Amino acid sequence: MSDGIMSKAATMEIPISSNGDTGSLPEDDSLEQDLQQVMVSGPNLNETSIVSGGYGGTAEGIIPTSTIKGSGLHQPHPSPAVGGEEVVRGIAVEKFDIVKKWGINTYKCTKQLISERFGRGSRTVDLELETQIELLRETKRKYECVLQLARALTNHFYSLVQTQHALGDAFADLSQKSPELQEEFGYNAETQKLLCKNGETLLGAVNFFVSSINTLVNKTMEDTLMTVKQYETARLEYDAYRTDLEELSMGPRDASTLCRLDAAQSQFQSHKDKYEKLRADVAIKLKFLEENKIKVMHKQLLLFHNAISAYFAGNQQQLEQTLKQFNIKLKTPGAEKPSWLEEQ
């Protein structure tokens, strides 16, 4: 019996004790949020009929949707109605069973969650995997900060380029209307236009950087964290049904208890299989995510460094070469006025 209950060697059950000081638990503030999360995944019921009086109501309280047409109700033929009511009654019973199972599952998980939080229960912990998960969450927070700063840089620099463009136009206009300062206004106009051109090239590179980091953070990492959430829910269910099985195993072995024990063993095994599958899925996704992150960031950090360095060194040729190296194409002159900001 113990082998059927214990998980693989990679995991272990860690008892949680608070020595009665439950007020000092740091997780207590998030207990309500976790309970809400347990309740969110309710039963999936298709609206195939309108039921009056709730589950277990009489057949007269059930109106088949096929009889509702237009603005009035068409009374079906007596014989087909009987068969229709039986079908709808069967659907209602099936939905009742779904809601009942969901309610039992929610109760067990809520009980397990509260037990863990207040130090009266134990939870299965995969130390290596949970360390990797926490590292991913921390990495995501830091990358979100970099993304926010890079977007701010893009916004500020876009405003600078627009100002340089307007200043260049003003110098060019004054060069034509001020013969005594034509040359001075003229080379200042050319300088601002060159700075504007290089600035637009740099914005193209920075925008590519922002777009790639956004994809990594809000799509790739988020996808892995969605699987992590499913794994954490499966872990809670696994421990809830493990605890239930352990409690029944310590009780009397009469006929009724043995029947409940068999059912509990079956449910435990089902949740154990689900938990172990999701644990394996998370481990694989974390591995591929790490490889993908290194590949993406190696390219993007090299691009960012080379583009910024070339721009502020005034090396126009090197700046353009950097964009060619990373296959970044800018909009051609005369095309629709580009917005170098990332589309949200």
PDB file of C-alpha atoms in Angstrom, residues 15-25 28 115-120:
ATOM      1  CA  PRO A  15       5.252  18.062   6.536  1.00  0.00           C
ATOM      2  CA  ILE A  16       4.397  21.682   7.210  1.00  0.00           C
ATOM      3  CA  SER A  17       4.413  22.843  10.826  1.00  0.00           C
ATOM      4  CA  SER A  18       3.805  26.303  12.193  1.00  0.00           C
ATOM      5  CA  ASN A  19       4.087  25.544  15.931  1.00  0.00           C
ATOM      6  CA  GLY A  20       0.656  27.060  16.291  1.00  0.00           C
ATOM      7  CA  ASP A  21       1.832  30.478  15.049  1.00  0.00           C
ATOM      8  CA  THR A  22      -0.336  30.633  11.969  1.00  0.00           C
ATOM      9  CA  GLY A  23      -0.332  34.427  11.925  1.00  0.00           C
ATOM     10  CA  SER A  24       3.348  34.452  10.921  1.00  0.00           C
ATOM     11  CA  LEU A  25       2.878  32.385   7.790  1.00  0.00           C
ATOM     12  CA  ASP A  28      -1.593  33.423   4.550  1.00  0.00           C
ATOM     13  CA  SER A 115      -4.314  22.031   5.798  1.00  0.00           C
ATOM     14  CA  GLU A 116      -1.028  22.861   4.075  1.00  0.00           C
ATOM     15  CA  ARG A 117      -1.245  26.560   4.867  1.00  0.00           C
ATOM     16  CA  PHE A 118      -1.948  26.067   8.557  1.00  0.00           C
ATOM     17  CA  GLY A 119       0.656  23.385   9.129  1.00  0.00           C
ATOM     18  CA  ARG A 120      -1.646  20.420   9.636  1.00  0.00           C
TER      19      ARG A 120
END
